[in-house]
Structure formats: structure tokens, C-alpha cells
Amino acid sequence: MENERLRAMGQNATDITKGSKRESLNPVSNDNRLFGLTTYITLWISSMVVIQIFMVGQSFLPPAGKLNIFQAGVVTVVSALFLGFLFVINSRPGIKYGIPFIVQARSSFGYNGARIASLIRVLPAVFWYGIGSWIGASAMNFVTQTIWGWGNIWVYFIFFQVVQTYIAYFGMNTIKWFDSILSVVVLGFLIYITIQLINVGGLKIANTWNTSGSWGMPFFAAITASVGILITAAINNGDLSRFLENKPGYNAIGHFVGIVPMYIIILGIGVLSAAATGIWDPVQALVSVIPNPVVAVAMMIFIIVAQITTNLTINIKPPALVLMETFNITWGLSVIIVGILSIVTFPWLLISSSAFNTFIAFYSAFLGPLLGILIADYYFIHKQKFNVVALYENTIKYNWLGLGSLFIGGIIGVIFLPISWMVSMPISAVLYWIGHQYLPNYKSKKAGNGVDVTY
């Protein structure tokens, strides 16, 4: 019976286009998946050029941080591997059942509660969208100042928003091909930047090996920031993985090949930039090691393209999907609303603030619990078996155990802000699991095989 109902749901169009509404969030059958392994990997290669990750890497070394370059390298590798692991395990429900993040979250938080929980994911995305656009506008301003001697960063910022909104407006297929085609260009520029930083700042980089650094709180705070900046994407990656063909090995290969190496490169470039230049502003830091204006202009164009590919995959899609699901408005309208909201986050203030890493730690204090609960629910409560039809029925409006565990973990994460998600993620996951084992209301819903009969 359940399989017949799933097939009936799958008859609806699940591809996301400009006119799509809530029904496009129905399960995607394996016959209708948009991504093969190659296009999925190339999508992530282009999407991982996140200048904000570059900025986190810059903050590891003095004067902003307290690590030496070896410790920063350890942070980079550990964070990349851990992120790859999080992507793989939390993408599994999307790949297996073809469901997006907000539907997956209904199991842990209830039909309406999932919308509350999703706000914790989408609000940072809106902020990052604005920040990425401001970085892109800064790059555009540099290009026109260099070539023609004039520029206006505010005009470019609005123009940047309009271009990204236009590309995203037409749906998932447009995003897929735009990001995939540009992946080769992105990878080539990254290799060039790395070589140039080493050539220009070789002596300064070598000197950072001689500093004592710290293996204490600054080291763990650096891991917190490094993982925290992308933990958002790991939470809702079901929105993308539901379009990946469900074949053996595709989950692990797609994420460890598409995400981990690129993440190491971007974070590593930030570390090298800090050692070679000591400049915080990412645009100024990269320009300072470029040998001539022609290459500098090409580099700024690369930054512009990189911010667009990142925003399309990581920052526009999540809030647009949540708006579409919550209010049953079209995808196109959702994209426009998200673009407007990202402007009123005042990214020009946040990116220049000394509280940049604090901002990451604060929101990841609640994102950690959200991810921990999703993982505990799927793997330990449901044993990787969802009743997918029930997830689309508004029978349980709120799962107060999930919401309560999320709130408690988030508050504890704020208390331990420098290592926020490291503390809050396991606490919320354990609280959620214990509740299902011992609270009568939740224990009584479990069948003899340990699988919740509702979901």
C-alpha cells in the first residue's frame, strides 16, 4: 500500500522550475534524478569556492588567531574530513527516499515544527547570501576601477543580486548546469592562486612554522569555525542529494570527492594568504599577490563567478525551498523574496566586523543540535527506515521532544560559544535518543523492532 501511494506521489513533477510549488517536494523517484555522479561532483567543486571559508582560514594565524601554520593545516584536514562524513550520513535519507530536508525534519520535529527548525538553517543562509554578494560586488568594483577608473559598489551589489536571482529563478536544472560548466575554470584559478601565494610569501610562510601556536582552546575554536561555516549545507543537503542517482558508492564518492579536496584547498588558501600578506579583506589579500593588473582583473572575475556558484547551491536554494513549502508560493517568487531579504541583512557591516567568527559560532550553536537530532532520529530511532507517506501527512504537528532537545542543546552551545556545536550537537542527539527510550509518550509509539510506527 505504501509503495502504491509513493508511486502516485511520484507522478507529480518533482523537478524544481520557476512555477513549482509545494508538490515539487514530493519524493523524487530514481528514474527522475537530475544528477549522475560526474555532474554532482562538478556541482560541488564550483560551489565550494566560498570566500567566507577563505576568511575563516585567514583568522587562524596571528594577529587574528593564535595558531602556527602546522596547526592550521591540521585544523584544515580534520575539519574537511569531518564535514565530508557529516554530508554523507545526513544525505542518506535524501538519496534513499528522494525527500528534501524539510520533509526529513518532520520526523524529528513534526509537520509544523519542521518549519520552526528549518528557520535555524535558512536564516544563516540569507546572511551568507548577502555577504557573498557584497564580496562579489567588491570584486566588480575593483575590476571597473582598474580598467575604467570608476566604480560604485552599491550599484554592483544590487546588480549582483539581480543576476543571481535571475539564474536561480528558472530552477534546479539551470543551477546544475551553470555550476557544473564553471567547475573547471574554478579549479584552474585555485591552483594558480595557491602557487602565487607560495611564490610571493614563501619566507613569511616559512617563518610561521617557528611560532609556538596553541593546541588548546584556540585550536578547537578554529575547528568549530571551520566546520560551523559549512554545517549549514550538511544539514539540508537532502535538498540536493534527492536528485542524485541512488547507486552504490555515489553518496560517499560524490561528497568526499566533490567537497573534501576543494574545502581543503579553499581553507588552505586562506591560511597561506594570512601568512603571506597579513591582510584580512579577501579581495585586497588576493590582489596583493597578483603580478599585473590583467591577471588581477581575471582574478576578480573569478571571485564574482565563485560567489554566484556558491550562492546558487548553498545560500539561495535552502530558504527558497522553505518559503515554497511553508506558504505554497512558486519557486520563482521565493527566490525573489530571498534576494530582497539578503539585502536587509546589512552584509557590509558584518563582513567588516571583528565578530565574524563569533557570528559563525553563535548560529552553529543551534545548527549543531539540529544536525545531531536529524542523525539520531534517522539512524538510531528509525533504524534507517522511514514511513515516507506519513511524512507528507499533517498528523503530528509538533514533536516537542525534538524541539525541546534542539532548544536545550542550542542554549548550552551558546554558553560554550567558542566550541559551540562541538558541545551542543552530541547533547541534543543524546537527549533526543533518551527521550525515545524512556519518556512514556514516545516509548509507546515504538514497535517491537524499535521503529516508530508513525514515521
Coordinates of N, CA, C and O in Angstrom, one line a residue, residues 59-137:
S59 N 41.8 33.7 9.6 CA 41.7 34.1 11.0 C 42.5 33.1 11.9 O 42.6 33.4 13.1
F60 N 43.1 32.1 11.4 CA 43.8 31.1 12.2 C 45.2 31.7 12.7 O 45.6 31.4 13.9
L61 N 45.9 32.4 11.9 CA 47.2 32.9 12.2 C 47.2 34.2 12.8 O 46.3 35.0 12.7
P62 N 48.3 34.6 13.6 CA 48.4 36.0 14.1 C 48.4 37.0 13.0 O 48.8 36.7 11.9
P63 N 47.8 38.2 13.3 CA 47.4 38.7 14.6 C 46.0 38.3 14.9 O 45.6 38.4 16.1
A64 N 45.2 37.8 14.0 CA 43.8 37.4 14.3 C 43.7 36.2 15.1 O 42.8 36.1 16.0
G65 N 44.5 35.2 14.9 CA 44.5 33.9 15.6 C 45.7 33.6 16.3 O 46.7 34.4 16.4
K66 N 45.8 32.4 16.9 CA 46.9 32.0 17.8 C 47.6 30.7 17.3 O 48.3 30.1 18.1
L67 N 47.3 30.3 16.1 CA 47.9 29.0 15.6 C 49.1 29.3 14.8 O 49.3 30.3 14.2
N68 N 50.0 28.3 14.7 CA 51.0 28.3 13.7 C 50.5 27.6 12.4 O 49.4 27.0 12.4
I69 N 51.3 27.6 11.4 CA 50.8 27.1 10.1 C 50.6 25.6 10.1 O 49.7 25.1 9.5
F70 N 51.4 24.9 10.9 CA 51.2 23.4 11.0 C 49.9 23.1 11.7 O 49.1 22.3 11.2
Q71 N 49.6 23.8 12.8 CA 48.3 23.6 13.5 C 47.1 24.0 12.6 O 46.1 23.3 12.6
A72 N 47.3 25.1 11.9 CA 46.2 25.5 10.9 C 46.0 24.4 9.9 O 44.9 24.1 9.5
G73 N 47.1 23.7 9.4 CA 47.0 22.7 8.5 C 46.2 21.5 9.0 O 45.4 20.8 8.4
V74 N 46.5 21.1 10.3 CA 45.8 20.0 11.0 C 44.3 20.4 11.1 O 43.4 19.5 10.8
V75 N 44.0 21.6 11.5 CA 42.6 22.1 11.6 C 41.9 21.9 10.2 O 40.8 21.4 10.1
T76 N 42.6 22.3 9.1 CA 42.0 22.2 7.8 C 41.7 20.8 7.4 O 40.5 20.5 7.0
V77 N 42.6 19.8 7.6 CA 42.3 18.4 7.2 C 41.3 17.8 8.1 O 40.4 17.1 7.6
V78 N 41.4 18.0 9.4 CA 40.4 17.4 10.3 C 39.0 17.9 10.0 O 38.0 17.2 9.9
S79 N 38.9 19.2 9.8 CA 37.6 19.8 9.5 C 37.0 19.3 8.2 O 35.8 19.0 8.1
A80 N 37.8 19.2 7.2 CA 37.4 18.7 5.9 C 36.8 17.3 5.9 O 35.8 17.0 5.4
L81 N 37.6 16.4 6.6 CA 37.2 15.0 6.7 C 35.9 14.9 7.5 O 35.0 14.1 7.2
F82 N 35.8 15.6 8.6 CA 34.6 15.6 9.4 C 33.4 16.1 8.7 O 32.3 15.5 8.8
L83 N 33.6 17.2 7.9 CA 32.5 17.7 7.1 C 32.0 16.7 6.1 O 30.8 16.5 5.8
G84 N 33.0 16.0 5.4 CA 32.6 15.0 4.4 C 31.8 13.9 5.1 O 30.8 13.5 4.5
F85 N 32.2 13.5 6.3 CA 31.4 12.5 7.0 C 30.0 12.9 7.3 O 29.0 12.2 7.1
L86 N 29.9 14.2 7.7 CA 28.5 14.7 8.1 C 27.7 14.8 6.8 O 26.5 14.5 6.8
F87 N 28.2 15.2 5.7 CA 27.5 15.2 4.4 C 27.0 13.9 4.0 O 25.8 13.7 3.6
V88 N 27.9 12.9 4.2 CA 27.5 11.5 3.7 C 26.4 11.0 4.6 O 25.4 10.5 4.0
I89 N 26.5 11.0 5.9 CA 25.5 10.4 6.7 C 24.1 11.1 6.7 O 23.1 10.5 6.8
N90 N 24.2 12.5 6.6 CA 22.9 13.2 6.6 C 22.3 13.3 5.2 O 21.1 13.8 5.0
S91 N 23.0 12.9 4.2 CA 22.4 13.0 2.8 C 21.7 11.7 2.5 O 21.0 11.6 1.5
R92 N 21.9 10.6 3.3 CA 21.4 9.3 3.0 C 19.9 9.3 2.9 O 19.3 8.7 1.9
P93 N 19.1 10.0 3.8 CA 17.6 9.9 3.6 C 17.2 10.6 2.3 O 16.2 10.1 1.6
G94 N 17.9 11.6 1.9 CA 17.5 12.3 0.6 C 17.8 11.4 -0.6 O 17.0 11.3 -1.5
I95 N 18.9 10.7 -0.6 CA 19.3 9.8 -1.7 C 18.4 8.6 -1.7 O 17.9 8.2 -2.7
K96 N 18.1 8.0 -0.5 CA 17.3 6.8 -0.5 C 15.9 7.0 -0.8 O 15.3 6.2 -1.5
Y97 N 15.3 8.0 -0.2 CA 13.8 8.2 -0.4 C 13.5 9.4 -1.3 O 12.3 9.5 -1.6
G98 N 14.4 10.2 -1.8 CA 14.1 11.3 -2.6 C 13.4 12.4 -2.0 O 12.7 13.2 -2.6
I99 N 13.6 12.6 -0.6 CA 12.9 13.6 0.1 C 13.8 14.8 0.4 O 15.0 14.6 0.7
P100 N 13.3 16.0 0.5 CA 14.1 17.2 0.9 C 14.3 17.3 2.4 O 13.6 16.6 3.1
F101 N 15.1 18.2 2.8 CA 15.4 18.4 4.2 C 14.2 18.7 5.0 O 14.0 18.1 6.1
I102 N 13.3 19.6 4.6 CA 12.2 20.0 5.4 C 11.2 18.8 5.7 O 10.5 18.7 6.7
V103 N 11.1 17.9 4.7 CA 10.3 16.7 4.9 C 11.0 15.7 5.8 O 10.4 15.1 6.7
Q104 N 12.3 15.5 5.7 CA 13.1 14.7 6.6 C 12.9 15.3 8.1 O 12.8 14.5 9.0
A105 N 12.9 16.6 8.2 CA 12.9 17.2 9.5 C 11.5 17.0 10.2 O 11.4 17.1 11.4
R106 N 10.5 16.6 9.4 CA 9.2 16.4 10.0 C 9.2 15.2 11.0 O 8.4 15.1 12.0
S107 N 10.1 14.2 10.7 CA 10.2 13.1 11.6 C 10.6 13.4 13.0 O 10.2 12.9 14.0
S108 N 11.5 14.4 13.0 CA 12.1 14.8 14.3 C 11.3 15.9 15.0 O 11.3 16.0 16.2
F109 N 10.7 16.8 14.3 CA 10.1 18.0 14.8 C 8.6 18.1 14.6 O 8.0 19.0 15.1
G110 N 8.0 17.2 13.8 CA 6.6 17.4 13.4 C 6.4 18.2 12.2 O 7.3 18.9 11.7
Y111 N 5.2 18.2 11.6 CA 4.9 18.8 10.3 C 5.1 20.3 10.4 O 5.8 20.9 9.6
N112 N 4.5 20.9 11.4 CA 4.7 22.4 11.6 C 6.0 22.7 12.3 O 6.7 23.7 12.0
G113 N 6.4 21.8 13.2 CA 7.7 22.0 13.9 C 8.9 22.0 13.0 O 9.9 22.7 13.3
A114 N 8.8 21.3 11.9 CA 9.9 21.3 11.0 C 10.1 22.7 10.4 O 11.3 23.0 10.0
R115 N 9.1 23.4 10.2 CA 9.2 24.8 9.7 C 9.9 25.7 10.7 O 10.7 26.5 10.3
I116 N 9.7 25.5 12.0 CA 10.4 26.2 13.0 C 11.9 25.8 13.0 O 12.8 26.7 13.0
A117 N 12.2 24.5 13.0 CA 13.5 24.1 12.9 C 14.3 24.6 11.7 O 15.5 24.9 11.7
S118 N 13.6 24.6 10.6 CA 14.2 25.0 9.3 C 14.7 26.4 9.3 O 15.6 26.8 8.6
L119 N 14.0 27.3 10.1 CA 14.4 28.7 10.3 C 15.9 28.8 10.8 O 16.6 29.7 10.4
I120 N 16.3 27.9 11.6 CA 17.6 27.9 12.2 C 18.6 27.6 11.0 O 19.8 28.1 11.1
R121 N 18.2 26.9 10.0 CA 19.1 26.6 8.9 C 19.0 27.8 7.9 O 20.1 28.2 7.3
V122 N 17.9 28.3 7.6 CA 17.8 29.2 6.5 C 18.2 30.7 6.8 O 18.6 31.4 5.9
L123 N 18.0 31.1 8.1 CA 18.4 32.4 8.4 C 19.9 32.7 8.2 O 20.3 33.7 7.6
P124 N 20.8 31.8 8.6 CA 22.2 32.0 8.2 C 22.5 32.0 6.7 O 23.3 32.8 6.3
A125 N 21.7 31.2 6.0 CA 21.9 31.2 4.5 C 21.6 32.6 3.9 O 22.2 33.0 3.0
V126 N 20.5 33.2 4.5 CA 20.2 34.6 4.0 C 21.3 35.5 4.2 O 21.7 36.4 3.4
F127 N 21.9 35.4 5.5 CA 23.0 36.3 5.8 C 24.2 36.0 4.9 O 24.8 37.0 4.4
W128 N 24.5 34.7 4.7 CA 25.7 34.4 3.8 C 25.4 34.8 2.4 O 26.4 35.2 1.7
Y129 N 24.2 34.7 2.0 CA 23.9 35.2 0.6 C 24.2 36.7 0.5 O 24.9 37.1 -0.5
G130 N 23.8 37.5 1.4 CA 24.2 38.9 1.4 C 25.7 39.1 1.4 O 26.2 40.0 0.7
I131 N 26.4 38.4 2.3 CA 27.8 38.6 2.4 C 28.5 38.2 1.1 O 29.4 38.9 0.7
G132 N 28.1 37.0 0.6 CA 28.7 36.6 -0.7 C 28.5 37.6 -1.8 O 29.4 37.9 -2.6
S133 N 27.3 38.2 -1.8 CA 27.0 39.2 -2.9 C 27.9 40.5 -2.6 O 28.3 41.1 -3.6
W134 N 28.1 40.8 -1.4 CA 28.9 42.0 -1.1 C 30.4 41.8 -1.5 O 31.0 42.7 -2.1
I135 N 30.9 40.6 -1.3 CA 32.2 40.2 -1.7 C 32.3 40.3 -3.3 O 33.3 40.8 -3.8
G136 N 31.3 39.8 -3.9 CA 31.3 39.8 -5.4 C 31.2 41.2 -5.9 O 31.9 41.6 -6.9
A137 N 30.4 42.1 -5.2 CA 30.3 43.5 -5.6 C 31.7 44.2 -5.4 O 32.0 45.1 -6.2

